[in-house]
XYZ file of C-alpha atoms in Angstrom:
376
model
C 82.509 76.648 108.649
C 82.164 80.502 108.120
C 78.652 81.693 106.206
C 80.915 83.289 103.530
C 83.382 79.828 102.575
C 79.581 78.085 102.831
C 78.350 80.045 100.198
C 81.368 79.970 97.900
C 81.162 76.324 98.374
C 77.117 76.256 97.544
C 78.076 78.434 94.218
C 79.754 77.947 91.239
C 83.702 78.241 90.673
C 85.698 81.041 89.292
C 85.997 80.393 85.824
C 89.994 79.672 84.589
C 91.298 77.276 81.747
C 91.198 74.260 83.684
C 87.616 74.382 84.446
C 86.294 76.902 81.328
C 82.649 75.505 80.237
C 82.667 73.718 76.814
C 81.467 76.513 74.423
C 79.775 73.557 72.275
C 77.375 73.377 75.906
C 76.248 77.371 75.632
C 75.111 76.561 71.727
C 72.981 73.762 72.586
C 71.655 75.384 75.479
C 70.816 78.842 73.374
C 69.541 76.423 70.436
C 67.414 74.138 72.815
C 66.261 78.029 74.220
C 65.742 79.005 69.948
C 63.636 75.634 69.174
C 61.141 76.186 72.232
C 60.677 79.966 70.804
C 59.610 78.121 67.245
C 57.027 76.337 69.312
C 54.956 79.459 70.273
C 53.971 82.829 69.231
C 52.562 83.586 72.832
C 54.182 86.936 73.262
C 53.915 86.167 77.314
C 56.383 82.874 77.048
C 58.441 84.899 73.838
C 59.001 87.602 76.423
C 60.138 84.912 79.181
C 62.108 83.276 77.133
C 64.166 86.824 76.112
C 64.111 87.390 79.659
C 65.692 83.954 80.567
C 68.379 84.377 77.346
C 69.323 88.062 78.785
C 69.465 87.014 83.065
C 72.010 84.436 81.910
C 74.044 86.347 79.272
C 74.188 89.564 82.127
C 75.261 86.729 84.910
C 78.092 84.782 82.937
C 79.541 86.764 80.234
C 82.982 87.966 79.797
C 84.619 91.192 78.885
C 85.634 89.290 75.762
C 84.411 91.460 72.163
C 82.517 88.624 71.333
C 80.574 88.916 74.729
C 79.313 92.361 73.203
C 77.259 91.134 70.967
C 74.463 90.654 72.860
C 72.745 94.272 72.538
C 73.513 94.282 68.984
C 71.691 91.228 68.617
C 68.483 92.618 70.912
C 68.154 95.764 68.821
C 68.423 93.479 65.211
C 65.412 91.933 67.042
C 63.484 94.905 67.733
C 64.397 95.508 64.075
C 62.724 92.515 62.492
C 59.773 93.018 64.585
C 58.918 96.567 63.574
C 59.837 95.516 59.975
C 57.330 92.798 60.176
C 54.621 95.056 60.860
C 55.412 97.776 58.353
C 55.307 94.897 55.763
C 52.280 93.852 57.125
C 50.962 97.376 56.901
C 51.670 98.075 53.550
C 51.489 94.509 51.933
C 48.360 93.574 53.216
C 47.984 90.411 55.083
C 45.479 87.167 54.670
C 44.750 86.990 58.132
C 40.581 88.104 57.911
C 39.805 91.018 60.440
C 36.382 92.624 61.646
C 38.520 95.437 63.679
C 39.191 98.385 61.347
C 41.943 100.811 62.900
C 42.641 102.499 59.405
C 43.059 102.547 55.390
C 45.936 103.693 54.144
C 46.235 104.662 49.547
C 45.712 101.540 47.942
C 47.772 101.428 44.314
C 46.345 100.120 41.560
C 48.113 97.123 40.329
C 47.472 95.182 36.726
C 45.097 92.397 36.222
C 48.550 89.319 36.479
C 49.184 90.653 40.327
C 46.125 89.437 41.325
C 46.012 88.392 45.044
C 48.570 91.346 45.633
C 47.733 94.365 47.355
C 49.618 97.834 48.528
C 47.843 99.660 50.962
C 44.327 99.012 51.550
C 42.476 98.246 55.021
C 44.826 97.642 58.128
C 42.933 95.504 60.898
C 43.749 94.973 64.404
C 43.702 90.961 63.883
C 46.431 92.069 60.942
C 48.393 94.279 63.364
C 48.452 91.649 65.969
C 49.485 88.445 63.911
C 52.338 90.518 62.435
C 53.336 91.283 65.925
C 53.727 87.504 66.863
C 55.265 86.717 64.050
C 57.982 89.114 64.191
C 58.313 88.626 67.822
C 58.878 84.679 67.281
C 61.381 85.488 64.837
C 63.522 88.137 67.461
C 63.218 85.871 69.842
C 65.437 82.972 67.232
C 67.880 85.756 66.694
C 68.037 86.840 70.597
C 68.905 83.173 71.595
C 71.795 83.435 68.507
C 73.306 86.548 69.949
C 73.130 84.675 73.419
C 75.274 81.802 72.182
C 77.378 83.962 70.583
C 78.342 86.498 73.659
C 78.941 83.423 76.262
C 80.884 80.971 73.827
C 84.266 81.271 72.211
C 83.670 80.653 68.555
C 87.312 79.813 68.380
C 87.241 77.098 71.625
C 84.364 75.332 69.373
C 86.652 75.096 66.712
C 88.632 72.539 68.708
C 86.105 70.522 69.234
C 85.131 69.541 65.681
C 85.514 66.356 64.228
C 88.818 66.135 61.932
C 86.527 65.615 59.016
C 84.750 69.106 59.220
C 87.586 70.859 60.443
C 87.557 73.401 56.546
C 83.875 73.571 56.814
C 84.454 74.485 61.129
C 86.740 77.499 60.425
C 84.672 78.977 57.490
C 81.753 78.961 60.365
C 84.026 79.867 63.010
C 85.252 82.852 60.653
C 81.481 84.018 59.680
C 80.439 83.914 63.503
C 83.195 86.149 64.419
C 83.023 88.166 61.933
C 79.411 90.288 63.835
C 80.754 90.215 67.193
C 84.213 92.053 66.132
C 82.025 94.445 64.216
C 80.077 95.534 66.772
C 83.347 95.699 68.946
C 85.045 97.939 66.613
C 81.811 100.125 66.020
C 81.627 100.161 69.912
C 85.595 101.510 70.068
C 85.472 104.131 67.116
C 82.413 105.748 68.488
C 83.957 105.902 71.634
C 87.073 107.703 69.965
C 84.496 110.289 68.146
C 82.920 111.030 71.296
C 86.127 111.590 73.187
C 87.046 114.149 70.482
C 83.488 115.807 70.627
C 82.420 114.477 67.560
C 79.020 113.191 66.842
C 78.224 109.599 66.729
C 74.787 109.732 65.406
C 73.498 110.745 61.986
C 73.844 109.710 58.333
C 77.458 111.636 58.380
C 78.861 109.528 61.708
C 77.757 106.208 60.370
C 79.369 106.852 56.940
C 82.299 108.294 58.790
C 82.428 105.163 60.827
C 81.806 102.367 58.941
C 84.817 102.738 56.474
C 87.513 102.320 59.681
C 85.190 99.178 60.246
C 85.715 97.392 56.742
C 89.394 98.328 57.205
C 89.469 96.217 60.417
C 86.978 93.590 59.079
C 89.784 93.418 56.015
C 93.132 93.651 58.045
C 91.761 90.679 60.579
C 90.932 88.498 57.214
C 94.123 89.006 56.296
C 95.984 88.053 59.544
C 93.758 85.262 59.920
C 94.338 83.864 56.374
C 97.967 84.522 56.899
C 98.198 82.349 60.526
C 96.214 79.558 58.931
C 98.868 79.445 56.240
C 101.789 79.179 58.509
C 100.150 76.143 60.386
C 99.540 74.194 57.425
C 95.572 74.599 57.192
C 94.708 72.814 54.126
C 97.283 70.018 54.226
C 95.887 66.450 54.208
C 98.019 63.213 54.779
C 97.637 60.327 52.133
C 94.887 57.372 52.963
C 94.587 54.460 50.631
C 91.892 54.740 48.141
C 89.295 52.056 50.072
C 89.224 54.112 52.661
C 88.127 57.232 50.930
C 85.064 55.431 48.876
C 84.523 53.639 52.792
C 84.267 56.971 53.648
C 82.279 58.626 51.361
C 79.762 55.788 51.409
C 79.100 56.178 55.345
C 78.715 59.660 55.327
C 76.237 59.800 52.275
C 74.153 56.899 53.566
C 74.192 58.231 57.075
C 73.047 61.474 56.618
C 70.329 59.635 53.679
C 69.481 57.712 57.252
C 69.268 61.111 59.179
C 67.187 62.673 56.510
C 64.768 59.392 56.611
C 64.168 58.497 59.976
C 63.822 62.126 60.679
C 61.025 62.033 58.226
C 59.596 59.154 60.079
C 59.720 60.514 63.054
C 57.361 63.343 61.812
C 54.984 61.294 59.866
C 52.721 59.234 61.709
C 52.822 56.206 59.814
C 56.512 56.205 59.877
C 56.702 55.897 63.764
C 57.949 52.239 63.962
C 60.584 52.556 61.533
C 61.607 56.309 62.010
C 64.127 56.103 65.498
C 65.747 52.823 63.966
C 66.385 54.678 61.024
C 67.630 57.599 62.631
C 70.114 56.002 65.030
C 71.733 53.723 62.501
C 72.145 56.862 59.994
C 73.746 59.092 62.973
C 76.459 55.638 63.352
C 77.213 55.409 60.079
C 77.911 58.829 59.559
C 79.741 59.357 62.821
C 81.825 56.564 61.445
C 82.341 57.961 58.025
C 83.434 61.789 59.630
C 85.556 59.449 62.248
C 87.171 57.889 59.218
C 87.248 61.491 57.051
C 89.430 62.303 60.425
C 91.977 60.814 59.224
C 93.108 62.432 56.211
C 93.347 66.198 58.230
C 96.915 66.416 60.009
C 96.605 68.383 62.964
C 96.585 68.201 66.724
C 94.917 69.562 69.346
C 96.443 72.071 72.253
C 94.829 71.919 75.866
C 91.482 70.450 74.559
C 88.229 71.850 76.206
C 86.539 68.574 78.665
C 82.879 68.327 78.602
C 82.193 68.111 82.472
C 79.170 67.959 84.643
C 78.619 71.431 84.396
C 78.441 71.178 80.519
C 76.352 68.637 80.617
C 73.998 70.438 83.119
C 74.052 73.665 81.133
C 73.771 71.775 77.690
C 70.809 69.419 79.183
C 68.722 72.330 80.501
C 68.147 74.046 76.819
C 67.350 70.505 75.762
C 64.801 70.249 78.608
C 63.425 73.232 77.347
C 63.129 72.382 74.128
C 61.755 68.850 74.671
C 59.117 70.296 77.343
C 57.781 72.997 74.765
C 57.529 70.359 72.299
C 55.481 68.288 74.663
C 53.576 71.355 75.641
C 52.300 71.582 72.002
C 50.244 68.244 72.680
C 48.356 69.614 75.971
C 47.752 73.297 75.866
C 47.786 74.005 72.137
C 45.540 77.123 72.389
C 47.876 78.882 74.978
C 50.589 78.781 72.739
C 49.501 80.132 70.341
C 46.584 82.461 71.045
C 44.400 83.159 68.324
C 43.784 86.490 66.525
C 40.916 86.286 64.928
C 38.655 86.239 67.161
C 41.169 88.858 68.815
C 41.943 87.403 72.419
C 44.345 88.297 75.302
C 47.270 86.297 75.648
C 47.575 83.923 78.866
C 50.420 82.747 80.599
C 50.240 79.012 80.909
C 51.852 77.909 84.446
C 53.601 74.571 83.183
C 54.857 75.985 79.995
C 56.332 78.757 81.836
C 57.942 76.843 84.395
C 59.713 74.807 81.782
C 61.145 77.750 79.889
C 62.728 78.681 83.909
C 64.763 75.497 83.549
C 67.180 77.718 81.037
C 68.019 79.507 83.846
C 70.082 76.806 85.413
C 73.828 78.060 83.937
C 73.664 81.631 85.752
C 73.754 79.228 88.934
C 76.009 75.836 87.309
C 78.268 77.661 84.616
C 81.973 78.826 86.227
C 81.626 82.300 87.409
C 83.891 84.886 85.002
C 87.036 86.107 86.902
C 85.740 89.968 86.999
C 81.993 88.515 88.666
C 83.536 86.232 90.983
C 86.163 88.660 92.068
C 82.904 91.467 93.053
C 81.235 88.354 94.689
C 83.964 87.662 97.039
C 84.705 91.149 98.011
């Protein structure tokens, strides 16, 4: 055997419709990614984490307009961080701090807004906690826009149970709706710049955004206008105990979810709280199984959950799960402490669990563009 057919047999396939990875996979693997960032505010593991999201996004994404998204969704990150600490720097914060940096006009405010402050002292313990706790929250949103620029809202929509099939396309709709933005801003300024108009400025953007709305508008109503010619909204008659068999699963499944959940968390509701939770998650998959039945539709070349979507799927839970456990034995380096102010450390088995997320740039089907530079 030739070192080049080795290798192609070592790596992963050329992605086509046969063998497309379930999009419902890259969702729990960028959620599993977004729960271990909630776990920490070490800027060290944040930063891995982005850098894990990003390496897989640049190896597996398409040239779809969805795919785009990604940037867009780094910079809104970037955003919330320096918001965070221009709050904190005008607002005040209640973290104490010994490190004075500056004091910026405090305003006088009446004798009810007590406890409320503008202006005032800013502290490098104030600074820093701000900084965590905007970087925590870019790092939610980064693993968001990674789900969103490696799956196919639409291919999820297939997926869904018959019973949240109206609630799935009102999702489906709103998690489109960003990535085609950005696409269209993406195109116009393109056009401006071909013409040798500017694309920055007050003017540009104002110039700009109303061909946006147009598009946002003139895709609602194409989209409203398909749904109507396949019947979306038509339901097929079931007798009447089925509906109240129905209803009564789903409401005392999810009141089962909601409970054993609770238990789960509590520590005196341990021995009750997985019981509880798996018979709520049967009776309400059996009451959305049931709902099923009153949506008439069918389902066109239905995506398979394979091994690969199980591998990609089960390493963002591994993430998650190892985070969570990390939480129990190294507390303190995940979330470093600001007052007193300390460095930041990078704990070795924490970070070696977040590199599990890298497993779908190496499982996930290759897209036809990367596979076709691989081969050459």
């Amino acid at each position: 055997m030739s070192p080049a057919r080795s290798r192609r047999t070592l790596t992963a396939p050329v992605a086509n419709r046969s063998n497309a990875l379930h999009a419902g996979a890259w969702w729990l693997w960028a959620l599993g990614l977004a729960v271990a960032a909630s776990r920490t505010t070490n800027p060290l593991l944040l930063g891995l984490l982005v850098g894990v999201a990003g390496y897989v996004v640049a190896a597996r994404r398409t040239d779809a307009p969805w795919a785009r998204s990604y940037g867009a969704f780094v910079k809104l990150g970037l955003f919330v961080v320096f918001l965070r600490v221009v709050f904190s720097l005008l607002l005040g914060s209640p973290i104490p701090g010994t490190h004075l940096l500056f004091t910026l006009p405090e305003v006088p405010l009446p004798e009810w807004a007590q406890g409320v402050r503008i202006g005032g002292r800013v502290t490098a313990e104030q600074l820093v906690f701000a900084l965590y706790d905007g970087a925590k929250l870019a790092t939610l949103l980064i693993c968001v826009g990674a789900a969103n620029a490696l799956a196919n809202p639409a291919r999820l929509l297939k997926s869904l149970p018959g019973a949240l099939y109206e609630a799935g396309v009102a999702v489906v709709v709103a998690m489109t709706f960003a990535p085609n933005m950005v696409a269209d801003v993406v195109r116009l300024r393109t056009a401006r710049r071909l013409r040798g108009r500017p694309t920055g400025g007050v003017r540009a953007v104002l110039q700009i955004g109303l061909p946006v709305l147009e598009g946002a508008l003139e895709r609602s109503i194409a989209v409203a206008a398909s749904m109507d010619a396949r019947g979306y909204g038509r339901t097929a008659q079931v007798p009447a105990s089925v509906r109240r068999t129905t209803n009564v699963l789903t409401l005392g499944g999810l009141l089962g979810v909601c409970a054993g959940s609770y238990g789960l968390l509590a520590a005196e509701g341990a021995g009750y709280g997985l019981p509880l939770l798996a018979a709520g998650l049967l009776a309400a998959m059996a009451g959305l199984r049931l709902g099923g039945l009153r949506t008439v539709r069918t389902r066109y070349r239905p995506d398979h959950w394979g091994v690969r979507a199980w591998l990609v799927a089960g390493s963002g839970v591994t993430v998650a799960v190892l985070m969570i456990w990390a939480n129990a034995y190294a507390p303190d380096a995940l979330h470093p402490g600001v007052v007193p102010l300390e460095a930041p450390e990078l704990p070795l088995w924490p970070a070696v669990s977040i590199l599990v997320g890298l497993l779908p740039a190496f499982v996930a089907p290759v897209p036809p563009d990367t596979g076709a530079k691989e081969d050459s």
